[in-house]
């Protein structure tokens, strides 16, 4: 069975006090959210501990936005998977385009991080997607297939979420047409050995386009950046109709 996963990606936003303020407005909006939807907040490392304590035993899961592949070692500035597990983290975003673009993330390091995440019992959310230039030159499919092929070597597809995030749609308000997102996600699914992997769409998901996105048959959820920062807005996304 394909699970529905609606995940917020807070990026480098919200101090602890801002995170707690968000929760106050958000939690009460989820009372009627159907049980089969997994709701996840992928937050800065500094918010993980307090949110995990506040949400313990509830329906909102906590995710991190990166992880190192070694369990421990001389890697100044890095965080390991066992450190996340101890805090009650359940998901980790891996290979987000911002990490690939600004922090030298490659398909090889993505692959190492995916395996370390799974080894620690966490679920990775692997991000793939093309640039505008790749799309315009007809390289969307080949680029994404290459990201999958290199990223998924020896990765367990029973414990995996994939997010299709066209880079040109991230933070731009220029959402990918839902039919096109559905088409690409169908192609991604065809490349997997496990057809039941949850595949999300990400890129300018908003309260006013989520219903249409989730109506597409191949789309199993959303990875939401900007619109996940507002409690009412993100609740509307979680409560898509
Ligand atoms: P956005 O970001 O919703 O602000 O476009 C999505 C993402 O980067 O995951």
Tab-separated table of N, CA and C and ligand atoms in Angstrom, residues 7 9 11 93 96-98 127 165 169-173 202-206 223-228, ligand 1:
chain	number	residue	atom	x	y	z
A	7	UNK	N	4.568	16.468	4.024
A	7	UNK	CA	5.710	16.897	4.834
A	7	UNK	C	5.992	18.376	4.618
A	9	UNK	N	8.799	21.332	4.876
A	9	UNK	CA	10.249	21.522	4.915
A	9	UNK	C	10.481	22.976	5.311
A	11	UNK	N	13.176	24.443	6.011
A	11	UNK	CA	14.462	25.007	5.578
A	11	UNK	C	15.123	25.706	6.781
A	93	UNK	N	15.148	14.423	5.122
A	93	UNK	CA	15.195	14.893	3.732
A	93	UNK	C	16.635	14.721	3.228
A	96	UNK	N	18.092	17.400	-1.151
A	96	UNK	CA	17.285	18.538	-1.593
A	96	UNK	C	18.103	19.365	-2.586
A	97	UNK	N	17.439	19.974	-3.549
A	97	UNK	CA	18.178	20.704	-4.593
A	97	UNK	C	19.014	21.844	-4.005
A	98	UNK	N	18.565	22.409	-2.873
A	98	UNK	CA	19.380	23.468	-2.257
A	98	UNK	C	20.685	22.906	-1.710
A	127	UNK	N	15.037	13.650	-2.624
A	127	UNK	CA	14.555	14.665	-3.564
A	127	UNK	C	15.263	14.542	-4.911
A	165	UNK	N	10.728	17.144	-7.164
A	165	UNK	CA	10.706	18.597	-7.000
A	165	UNK	C	11.395	19.258	-8.193
A	169	UNK	N	10.294	25.106	-9.957
A	169	UNK	CA	9.021	25.325	-9.255
A	169	UNK	C	9.217	25.607	-7.765
A	170	UNK	N	10.452	25.470	-7.274
A	170	UNK	CA	10.699	25.623	-5.836
A	170	UNK	C	10.807	27.097	-5.466
A	171	UNK	N	9.919	27.523	-4.590
A	171	UNK	CA	9.987	28.890	-4.066
A	171	UNK	C	9.677	29.968	-5.092
A	172	UNK	N	9.131	29.590	-6.231
A	172	UNK	CA	8.916	30.554	-7.311
A	172	UNK	C	7.448	30.913	-7.501
A	173	UNK	N	6.553	30.103	-6.924
A	173	UNK	CA	5.125	30.303	-7.181
A	173	UNK	C	4.714	29.702	-8.521
A	202	UNK	N	6.763	18.250	-4.955
A	202	UNK	CA	7.161	19.450	-4.218
A	202	UNK	C	7.506	20.575	-5.172
A	203	UNK	N	7.201	21.805	-4.774
A	203	UNK	CA	7.492	22.974	-5.608
A	203	UNK	C	6.279	23.875	-5.657
A	204	UNK	N	6.286	24.912	-4.789
A	204	UNK	CA	5.192	25.881	-4.724
A	204	UNK	C	3.827	25.237	-4.459
A	205	UNK	N	3.822	24.233	-3.598
A	205	UNK	CA	2.536	23.689	-3.133
A	205	UNK	C	1.926	24.702	-2.167
A	206	UNK	N	0.647	24.996	-2.365
A	206	UNK	CA	-0.047	26.018	-1.574
A	206	UNK	C	-1.427	25.498	-1.186
A	223	UNK	N	5.802	17.679	-0.546
A	223	UNK	CA	6.871	18.255	0.263
A	223	UNK	C	6.730	19.761	0.096
A	224	UNK	N	6.460	20.434	1.213
A	224	UNK	CA	6.002	21.814	1.160
A	224	UNK	C	7.006	22.726	1.859
A	225	UNK	N	7.537	23.682	1.150
A	225	UNK	CA	8.485	24.628	1.738
A	225	UNK	C	7.767	25.819	2.346
A	226	UNK	N	7.761	26.930	1.618
A	226	UNK	CA	7.233	28.195	2.126
A	226	UNK	C	5.876	28.089	2.800
A	227	UNK	N	4.960	27.355	2.197
A	227	UNK	CA	3.599	27.295	2.738
A	227	UNK	C	3.498	26.448	4.006
A	228	UNK	N	4.598	25.756	4.380
A	228	UNK	CA	4.535	24.976	5.628
A	228	UNK	C	4.903	25.829	6.838
B	1	LIG	P1	8.402	25.568	-1.840
B	1	LIG	O1	9.650	24.613	-1.477
B	1	LIG	O2	7.160	24.856	-1.392
B	1	LIG	O3	8.659	26.829	-1.065
B	1	LIG	O4	8.434	25.772	-3.310
B	1	LIG	C1	9.583	23.225	-1.661
B	1	LIG	C2	10.854	22.574	-1.200
B	1	LIG	O5	11.920	23.185	-1.360
B	1	LIG	O6	10.846	21.456	-0.661
